[in-house]
PDB file of C-alpha atoms in Angstrom:
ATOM      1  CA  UNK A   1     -33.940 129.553  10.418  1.00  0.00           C
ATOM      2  CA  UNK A   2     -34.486 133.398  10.095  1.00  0.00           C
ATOM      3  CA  UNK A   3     -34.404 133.905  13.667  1.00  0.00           C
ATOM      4  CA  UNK A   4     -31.027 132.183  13.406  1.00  0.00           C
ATOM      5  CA  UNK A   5     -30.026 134.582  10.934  1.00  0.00           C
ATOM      6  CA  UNK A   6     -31.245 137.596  12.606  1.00  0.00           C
ATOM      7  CA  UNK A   7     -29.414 136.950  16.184  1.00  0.00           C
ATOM      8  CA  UNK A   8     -26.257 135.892  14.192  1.00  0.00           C
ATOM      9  CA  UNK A   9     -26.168 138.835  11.540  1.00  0.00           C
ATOM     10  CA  UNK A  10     -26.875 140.784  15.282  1.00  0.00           C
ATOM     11  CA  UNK A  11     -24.007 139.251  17.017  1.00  0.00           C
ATOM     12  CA  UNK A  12     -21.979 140.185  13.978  1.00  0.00           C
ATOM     13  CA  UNK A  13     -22.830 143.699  14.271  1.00  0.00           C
ATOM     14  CA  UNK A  14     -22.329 144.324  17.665  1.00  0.00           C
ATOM     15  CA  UNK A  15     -19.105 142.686  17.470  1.00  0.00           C
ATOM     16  CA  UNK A  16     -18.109 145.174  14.826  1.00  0.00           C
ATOM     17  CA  UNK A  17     -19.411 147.875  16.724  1.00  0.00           C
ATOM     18  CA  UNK A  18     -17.007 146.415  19.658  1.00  0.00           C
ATOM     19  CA  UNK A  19     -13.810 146.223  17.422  1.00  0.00           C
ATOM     20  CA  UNK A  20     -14.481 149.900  16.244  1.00  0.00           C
ATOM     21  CA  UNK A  21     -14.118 151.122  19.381  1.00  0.00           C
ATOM     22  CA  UNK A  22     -11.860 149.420  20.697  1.00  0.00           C
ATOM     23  CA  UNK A  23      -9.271 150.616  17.610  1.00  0.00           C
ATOM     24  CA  UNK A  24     -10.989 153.981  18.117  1.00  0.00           C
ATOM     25  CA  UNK A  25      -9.387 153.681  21.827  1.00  0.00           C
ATOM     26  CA  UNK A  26      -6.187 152.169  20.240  1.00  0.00           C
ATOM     27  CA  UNK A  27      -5.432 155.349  18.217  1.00  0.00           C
ATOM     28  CA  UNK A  28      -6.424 158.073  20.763  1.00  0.00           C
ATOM     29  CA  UNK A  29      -3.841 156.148  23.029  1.00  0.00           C
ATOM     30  CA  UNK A  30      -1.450 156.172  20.282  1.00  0.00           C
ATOM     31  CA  UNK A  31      -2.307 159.539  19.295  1.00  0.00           C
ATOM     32  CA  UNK A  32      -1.807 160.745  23.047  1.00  0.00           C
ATOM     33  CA  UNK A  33       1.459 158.677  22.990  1.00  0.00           C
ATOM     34  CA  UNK A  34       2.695 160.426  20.199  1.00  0.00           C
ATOM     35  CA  UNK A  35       2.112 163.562  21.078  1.00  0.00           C
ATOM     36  CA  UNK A  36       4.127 162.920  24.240  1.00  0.00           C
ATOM     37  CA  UNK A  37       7.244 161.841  22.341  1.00  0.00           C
ATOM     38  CA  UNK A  38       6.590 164.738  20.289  1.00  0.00           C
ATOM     39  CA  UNK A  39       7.333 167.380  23.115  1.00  0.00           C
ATOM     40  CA  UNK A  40      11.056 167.217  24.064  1.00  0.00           C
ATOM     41  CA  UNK A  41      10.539 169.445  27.415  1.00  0.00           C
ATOM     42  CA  UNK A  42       8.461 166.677  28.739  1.00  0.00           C
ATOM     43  CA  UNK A  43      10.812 163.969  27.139  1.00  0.00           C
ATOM     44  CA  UNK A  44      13.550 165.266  29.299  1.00  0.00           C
ATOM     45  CA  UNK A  45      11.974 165.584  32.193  1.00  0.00           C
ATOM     46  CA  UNK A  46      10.663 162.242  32.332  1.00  0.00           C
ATOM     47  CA  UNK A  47      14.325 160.644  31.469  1.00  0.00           C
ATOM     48  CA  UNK A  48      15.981 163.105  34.058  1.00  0.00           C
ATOM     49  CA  UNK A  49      12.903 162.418  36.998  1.00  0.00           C
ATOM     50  CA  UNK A  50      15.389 159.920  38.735  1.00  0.00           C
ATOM     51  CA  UNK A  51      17.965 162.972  38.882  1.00  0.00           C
ATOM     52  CA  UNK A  52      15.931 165.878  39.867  1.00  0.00           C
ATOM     53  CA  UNK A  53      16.670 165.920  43.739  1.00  0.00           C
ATOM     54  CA  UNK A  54      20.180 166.232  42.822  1.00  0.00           C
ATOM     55  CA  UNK A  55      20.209 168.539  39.814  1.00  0.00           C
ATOM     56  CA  UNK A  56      18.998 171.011  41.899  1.00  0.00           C
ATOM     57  CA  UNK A  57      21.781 171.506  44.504  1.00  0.00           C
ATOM     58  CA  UNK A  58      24.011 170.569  41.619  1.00  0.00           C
ATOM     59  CA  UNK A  59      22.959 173.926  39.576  1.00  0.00           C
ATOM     60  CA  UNK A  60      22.820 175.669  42.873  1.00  0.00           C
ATOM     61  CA  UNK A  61      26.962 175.378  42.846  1.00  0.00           C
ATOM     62  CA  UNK A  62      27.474 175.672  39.220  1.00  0.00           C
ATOM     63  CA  UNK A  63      25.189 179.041  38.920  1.00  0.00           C
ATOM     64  CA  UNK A  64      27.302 180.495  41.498  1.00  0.00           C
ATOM     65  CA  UNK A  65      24.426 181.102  43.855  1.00  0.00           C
ATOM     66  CA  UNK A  66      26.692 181.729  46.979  1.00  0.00           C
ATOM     67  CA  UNK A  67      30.172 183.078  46.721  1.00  0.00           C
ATOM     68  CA  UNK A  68      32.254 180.167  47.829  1.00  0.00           C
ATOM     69  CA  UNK A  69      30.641 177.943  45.021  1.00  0.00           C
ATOM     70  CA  UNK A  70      33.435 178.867  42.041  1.00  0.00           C
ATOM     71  CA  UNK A  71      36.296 178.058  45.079  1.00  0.00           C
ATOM     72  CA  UNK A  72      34.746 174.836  45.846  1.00  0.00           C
ATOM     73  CA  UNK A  73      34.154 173.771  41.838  1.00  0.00           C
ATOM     74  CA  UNK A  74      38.005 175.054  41.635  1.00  0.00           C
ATOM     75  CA  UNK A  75      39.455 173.049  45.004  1.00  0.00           C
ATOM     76  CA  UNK A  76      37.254 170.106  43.658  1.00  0.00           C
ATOM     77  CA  UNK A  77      38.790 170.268  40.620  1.00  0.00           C
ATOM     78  CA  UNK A  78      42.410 170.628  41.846  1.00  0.00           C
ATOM     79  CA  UNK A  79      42.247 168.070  44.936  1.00  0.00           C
ATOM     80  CA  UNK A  80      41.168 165.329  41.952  1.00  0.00           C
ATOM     81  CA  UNK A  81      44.052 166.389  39.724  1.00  0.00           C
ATOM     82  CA  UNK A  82      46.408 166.113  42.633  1.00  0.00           C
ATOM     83  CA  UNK A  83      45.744 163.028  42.900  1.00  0.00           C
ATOM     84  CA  UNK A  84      46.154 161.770  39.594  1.00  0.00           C
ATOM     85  CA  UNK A  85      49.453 163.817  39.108  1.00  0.00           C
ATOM     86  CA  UNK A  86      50.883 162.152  42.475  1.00  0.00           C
ATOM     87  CA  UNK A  87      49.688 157.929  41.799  1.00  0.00           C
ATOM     88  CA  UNK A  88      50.433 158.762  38.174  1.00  0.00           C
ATOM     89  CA  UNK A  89      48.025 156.020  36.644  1.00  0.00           C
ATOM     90  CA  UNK A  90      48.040 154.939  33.455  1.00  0.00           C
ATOM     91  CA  UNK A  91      45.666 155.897  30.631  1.00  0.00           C
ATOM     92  CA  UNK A  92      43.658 152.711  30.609  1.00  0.00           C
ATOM     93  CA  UNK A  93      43.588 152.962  34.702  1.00  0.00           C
ATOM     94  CA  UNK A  94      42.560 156.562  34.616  1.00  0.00           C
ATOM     95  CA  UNK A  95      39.617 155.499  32.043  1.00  0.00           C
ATOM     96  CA  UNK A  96      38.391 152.583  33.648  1.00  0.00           C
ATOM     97  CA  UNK A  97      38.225 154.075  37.018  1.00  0.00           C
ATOM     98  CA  UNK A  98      36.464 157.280  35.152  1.00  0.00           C
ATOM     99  CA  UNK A  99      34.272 154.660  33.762  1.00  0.00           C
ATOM    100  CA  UNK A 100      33.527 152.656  37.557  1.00  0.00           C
ATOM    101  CA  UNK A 101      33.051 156.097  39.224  1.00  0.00           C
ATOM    102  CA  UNK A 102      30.246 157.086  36.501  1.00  0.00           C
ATOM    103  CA  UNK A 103      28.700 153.849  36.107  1.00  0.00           C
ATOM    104  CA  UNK A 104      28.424 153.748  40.117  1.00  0.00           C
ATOM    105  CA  UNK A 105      26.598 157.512  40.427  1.00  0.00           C
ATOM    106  CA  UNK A 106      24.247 156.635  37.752  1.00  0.00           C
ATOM    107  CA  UNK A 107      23.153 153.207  39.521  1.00  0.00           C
ATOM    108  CA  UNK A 108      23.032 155.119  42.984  1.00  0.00           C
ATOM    109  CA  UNK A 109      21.793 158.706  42.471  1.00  0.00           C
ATOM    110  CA  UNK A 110      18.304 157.423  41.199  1.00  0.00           C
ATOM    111  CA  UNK A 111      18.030 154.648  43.638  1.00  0.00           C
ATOM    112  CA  UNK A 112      19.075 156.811  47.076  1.00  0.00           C
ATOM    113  CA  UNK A 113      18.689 160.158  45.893  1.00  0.00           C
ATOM    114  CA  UNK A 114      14.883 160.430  45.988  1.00  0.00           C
ATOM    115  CA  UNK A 115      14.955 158.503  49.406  1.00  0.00           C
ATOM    116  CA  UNK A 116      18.117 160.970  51.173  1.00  0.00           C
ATOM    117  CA  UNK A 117      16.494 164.223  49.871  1.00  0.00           C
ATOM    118  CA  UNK A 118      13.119 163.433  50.545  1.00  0.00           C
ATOM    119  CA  UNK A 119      10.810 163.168  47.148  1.00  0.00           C
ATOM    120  CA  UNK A 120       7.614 163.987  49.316  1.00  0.00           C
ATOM    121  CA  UNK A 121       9.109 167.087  50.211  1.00  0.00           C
ATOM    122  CA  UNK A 122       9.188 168.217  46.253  1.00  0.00           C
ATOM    123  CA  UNK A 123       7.064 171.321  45.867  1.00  0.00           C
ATOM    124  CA  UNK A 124       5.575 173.557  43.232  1.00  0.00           C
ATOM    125  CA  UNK A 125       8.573 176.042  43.227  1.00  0.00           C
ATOM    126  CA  UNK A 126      11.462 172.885  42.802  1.00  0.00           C
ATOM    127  CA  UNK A 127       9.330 171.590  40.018  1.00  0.00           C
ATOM    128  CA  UNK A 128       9.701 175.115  38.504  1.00  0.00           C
ATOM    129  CA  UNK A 129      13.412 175.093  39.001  1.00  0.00           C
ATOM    130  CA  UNK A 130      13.639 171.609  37.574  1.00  0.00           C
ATOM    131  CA  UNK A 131      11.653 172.645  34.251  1.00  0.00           C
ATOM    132  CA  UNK A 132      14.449 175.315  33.577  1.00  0.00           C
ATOM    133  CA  UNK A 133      17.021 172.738  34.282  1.00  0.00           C
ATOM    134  CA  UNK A 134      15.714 170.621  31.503  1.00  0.00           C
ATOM    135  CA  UNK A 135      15.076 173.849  29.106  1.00  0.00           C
ATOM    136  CA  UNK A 136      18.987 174.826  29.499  1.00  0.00           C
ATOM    137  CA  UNK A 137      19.895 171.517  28.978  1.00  0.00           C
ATOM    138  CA  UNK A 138      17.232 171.753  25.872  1.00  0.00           C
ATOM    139  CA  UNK A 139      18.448 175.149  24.397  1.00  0.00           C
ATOM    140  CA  UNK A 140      22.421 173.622  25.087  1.00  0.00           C
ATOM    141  CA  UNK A 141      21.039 170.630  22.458  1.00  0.00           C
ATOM    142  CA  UNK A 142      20.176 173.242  20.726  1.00  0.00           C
ATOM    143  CA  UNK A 143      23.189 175.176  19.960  1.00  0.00           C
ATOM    144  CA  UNK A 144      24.648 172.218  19.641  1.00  0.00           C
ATOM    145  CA  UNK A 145      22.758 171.308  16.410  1.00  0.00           C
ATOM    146  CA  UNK A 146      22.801 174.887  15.241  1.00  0.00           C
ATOM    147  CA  UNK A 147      26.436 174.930  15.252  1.00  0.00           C
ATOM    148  CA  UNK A 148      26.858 171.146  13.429  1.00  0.00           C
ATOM    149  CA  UNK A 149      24.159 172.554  10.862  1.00  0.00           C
ATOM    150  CA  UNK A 150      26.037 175.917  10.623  1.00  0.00           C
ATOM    151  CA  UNK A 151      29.548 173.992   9.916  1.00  0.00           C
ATOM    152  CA  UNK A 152      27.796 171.269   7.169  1.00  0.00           C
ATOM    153  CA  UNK A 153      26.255 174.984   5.402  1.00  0.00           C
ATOM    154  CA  UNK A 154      29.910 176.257   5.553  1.00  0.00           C
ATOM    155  CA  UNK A 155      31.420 173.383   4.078  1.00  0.00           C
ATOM    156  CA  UNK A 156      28.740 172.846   1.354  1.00  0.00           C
ATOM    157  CA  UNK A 157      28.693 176.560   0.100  1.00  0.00           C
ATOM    158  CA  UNK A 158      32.036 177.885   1.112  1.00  0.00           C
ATOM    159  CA  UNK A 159      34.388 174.685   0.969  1.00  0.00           C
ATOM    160  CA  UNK A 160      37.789 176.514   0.752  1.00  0.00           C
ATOM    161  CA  UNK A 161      36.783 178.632   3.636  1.00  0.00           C
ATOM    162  CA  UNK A 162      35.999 175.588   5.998  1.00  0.00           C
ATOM    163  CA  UNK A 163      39.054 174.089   5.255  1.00  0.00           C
ATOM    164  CA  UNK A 164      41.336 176.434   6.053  1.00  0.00           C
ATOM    165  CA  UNK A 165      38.930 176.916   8.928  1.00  0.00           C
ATOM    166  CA  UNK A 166      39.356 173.731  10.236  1.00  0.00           C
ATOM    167  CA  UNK A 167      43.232 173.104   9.543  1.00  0.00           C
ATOM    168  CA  UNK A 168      43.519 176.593  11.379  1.00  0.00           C
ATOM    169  CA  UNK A 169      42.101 175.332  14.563  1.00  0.00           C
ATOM    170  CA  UNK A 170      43.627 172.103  14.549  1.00  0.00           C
ATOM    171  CA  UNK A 171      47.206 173.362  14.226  1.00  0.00           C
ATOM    172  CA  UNK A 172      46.608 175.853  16.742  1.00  0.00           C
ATOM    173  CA  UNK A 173      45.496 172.639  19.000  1.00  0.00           C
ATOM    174  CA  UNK A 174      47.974 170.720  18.134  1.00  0.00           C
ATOM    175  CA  UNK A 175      50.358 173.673  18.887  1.00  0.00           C
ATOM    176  CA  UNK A 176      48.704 174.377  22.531  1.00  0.00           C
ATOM    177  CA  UNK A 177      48.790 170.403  23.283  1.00  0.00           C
ATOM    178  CA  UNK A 178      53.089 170.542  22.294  1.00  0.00           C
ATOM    179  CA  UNK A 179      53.230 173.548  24.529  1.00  0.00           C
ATOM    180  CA  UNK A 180      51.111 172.820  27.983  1.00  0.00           C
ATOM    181  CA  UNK A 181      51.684 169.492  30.014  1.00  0.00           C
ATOM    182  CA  UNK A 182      48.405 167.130  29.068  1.00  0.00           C
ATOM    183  CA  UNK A 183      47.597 166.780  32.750  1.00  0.00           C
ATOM    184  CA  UNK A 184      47.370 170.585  33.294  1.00  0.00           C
ATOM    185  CA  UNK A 185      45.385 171.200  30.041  1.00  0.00           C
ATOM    186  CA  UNK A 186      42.893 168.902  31.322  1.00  0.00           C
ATOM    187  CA  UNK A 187      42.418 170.493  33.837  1.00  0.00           C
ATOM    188  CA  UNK A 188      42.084 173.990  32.967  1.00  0.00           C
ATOM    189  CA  UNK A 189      39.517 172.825  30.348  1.00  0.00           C
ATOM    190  CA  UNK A 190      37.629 170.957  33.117  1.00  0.00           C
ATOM    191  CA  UNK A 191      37.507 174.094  35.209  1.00  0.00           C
ATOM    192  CA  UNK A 192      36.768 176.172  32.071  1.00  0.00           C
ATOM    193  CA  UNK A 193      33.545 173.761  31.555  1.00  0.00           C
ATOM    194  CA  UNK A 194      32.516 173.827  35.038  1.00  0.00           C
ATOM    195  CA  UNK A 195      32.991 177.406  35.417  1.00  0.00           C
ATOM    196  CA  UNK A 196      31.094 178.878  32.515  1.00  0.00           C
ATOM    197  CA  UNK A 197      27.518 177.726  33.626  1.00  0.00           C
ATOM    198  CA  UNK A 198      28.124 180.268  36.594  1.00  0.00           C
ATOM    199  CA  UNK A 199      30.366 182.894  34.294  1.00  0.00           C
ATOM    200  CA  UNK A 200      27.136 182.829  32.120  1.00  0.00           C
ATOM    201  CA  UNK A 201      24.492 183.345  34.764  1.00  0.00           C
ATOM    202  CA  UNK A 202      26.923 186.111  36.296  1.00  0.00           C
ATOM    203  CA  UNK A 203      26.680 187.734  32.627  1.00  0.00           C
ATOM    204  CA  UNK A 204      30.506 187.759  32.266  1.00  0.00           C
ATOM    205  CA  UNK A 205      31.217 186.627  29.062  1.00  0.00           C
ATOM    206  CA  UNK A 206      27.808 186.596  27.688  1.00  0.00           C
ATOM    207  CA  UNK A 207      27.904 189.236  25.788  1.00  0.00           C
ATOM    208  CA  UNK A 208      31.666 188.447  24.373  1.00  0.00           C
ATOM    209  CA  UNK A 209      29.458 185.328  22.807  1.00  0.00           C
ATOM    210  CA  UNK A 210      26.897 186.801  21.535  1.00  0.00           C
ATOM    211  CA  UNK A 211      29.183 189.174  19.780  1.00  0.00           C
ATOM    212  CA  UNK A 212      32.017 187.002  18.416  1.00  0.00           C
ATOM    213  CA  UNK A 213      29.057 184.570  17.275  1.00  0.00           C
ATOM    214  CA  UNK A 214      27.477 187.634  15.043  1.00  0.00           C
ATOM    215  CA  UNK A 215      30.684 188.005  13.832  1.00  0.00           C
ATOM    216  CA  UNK A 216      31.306 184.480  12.519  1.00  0.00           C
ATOM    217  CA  UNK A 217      28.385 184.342  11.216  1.00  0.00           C
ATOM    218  CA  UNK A 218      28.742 187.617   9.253  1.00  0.00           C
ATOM    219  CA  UNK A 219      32.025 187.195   8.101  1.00  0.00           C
ATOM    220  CA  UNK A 220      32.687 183.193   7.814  1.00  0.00           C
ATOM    221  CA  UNK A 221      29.007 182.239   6.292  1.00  0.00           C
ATOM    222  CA  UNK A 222      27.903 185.412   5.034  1.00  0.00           C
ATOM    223  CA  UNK A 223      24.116 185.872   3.295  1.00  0.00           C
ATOM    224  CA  UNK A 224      22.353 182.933   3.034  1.00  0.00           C
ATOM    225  CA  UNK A 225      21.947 182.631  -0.852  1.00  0.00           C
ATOM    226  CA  UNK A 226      18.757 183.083  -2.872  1.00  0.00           C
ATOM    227  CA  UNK A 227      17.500 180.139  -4.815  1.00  0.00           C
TER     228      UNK A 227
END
């Protein structure tokens, strides 16, 4: 009977022992899974892997990289909005066919991109290229959030400021919308948003941005307040 005892209180401890480790294994794999989420460059990377063979070409032509890159965004630009202006399609038309073309180049570019480019050909300095790829696209989330944080600290400290702020813009909109033809606003914002990666890198306007964001940020939100 105590020899029964011994091998069972034996078994019992060496199954512990087991179940230790294995949650021991469970939280360094959760631990190193964590740590993954935590790092957005990585994050990023890993959603955009399907997209890589074409993002390069793709910010080839929108950094501007050869001369006849802003002509070809431009002609691009203009040949689609010819077409539009001449079928005339509705609104719901000229969504849903927005919608089809999108839906198709995200089902495709991932499935034939890697085998038309050649993924085997990927080397060292691409995957360099790539990784800045992902930190603009990082640092563009970025300012994104610092300007949505920047408007909810304007509106909760300086209320009648933001207001007027806001009504400002949107009558000025509203004004520029009465005044231009829809179809050609469009597309001069279109061009303006596919331009200014490469008006950027060419350090046109950079500095305009830089300067008129001091500014704002001076005169519109002034000091930060002491608690």
């Amino acid at each position: 009977m105590s020899v029964w005892n011994s091998s069972n209180g034996s078994q019992t401890e060496i199954s512990f022992k087991m179940e230790e480790e294995r949650s021991i294994d469970s939280n360094n794999f959760n631990s190193d899974e964590s740590q993954e989420r935590k790092d957005p460059l990585s994050q990023i990377k890993h959603d955009l892997e399907g997209w890589r063979e074409v993002l390069l070409p793709l910010n080839k032509l929108l950094n501007w990289e050869k001369s006849v890159y802003p002509g070809i965004i431009v002609g691009s630009t203009t040949f689609i909005f010819m077409l539009i202006w001449y079928f005339q399609p509705s609104v719901l038309t000229t969504f849903s066919l927005i919608g089809l073309t999108l839906s198709l180049v995200d089902f495709l570019v991932p499935l034939v991109g890697p085998t038309v480019l050649g993924r085997s050909k990927w080397t060292g300095v691409q995957e360099k290229q790539y990784e800045q790829i992902c930190i603009r696209i990082l640092n563009f989330r970025y300012h994104v959030c610092e300007f949505t944080n920047s408007a909810i600290t304007l509106k909760n400290e300086r209320p009648k400021i933001y207001f007027l702020l806001v009504m400002g813009f949107l009558a000025l909109f509203a004004w520029i919308g009465s005044q231009i033809d829809n179809l050609f606003l469009t597309y001069l914002i279109l061009n303006l948003a596919l331009l200014m990666p490469g008006l950027r890198n060419q350090k046109v306007i950079q500095g305009y941005f830089s300067k008129a964001g001091a500014l704002f940020r001076s005169v519109v939100l002034g000091k930060p307040k002491t608690k």
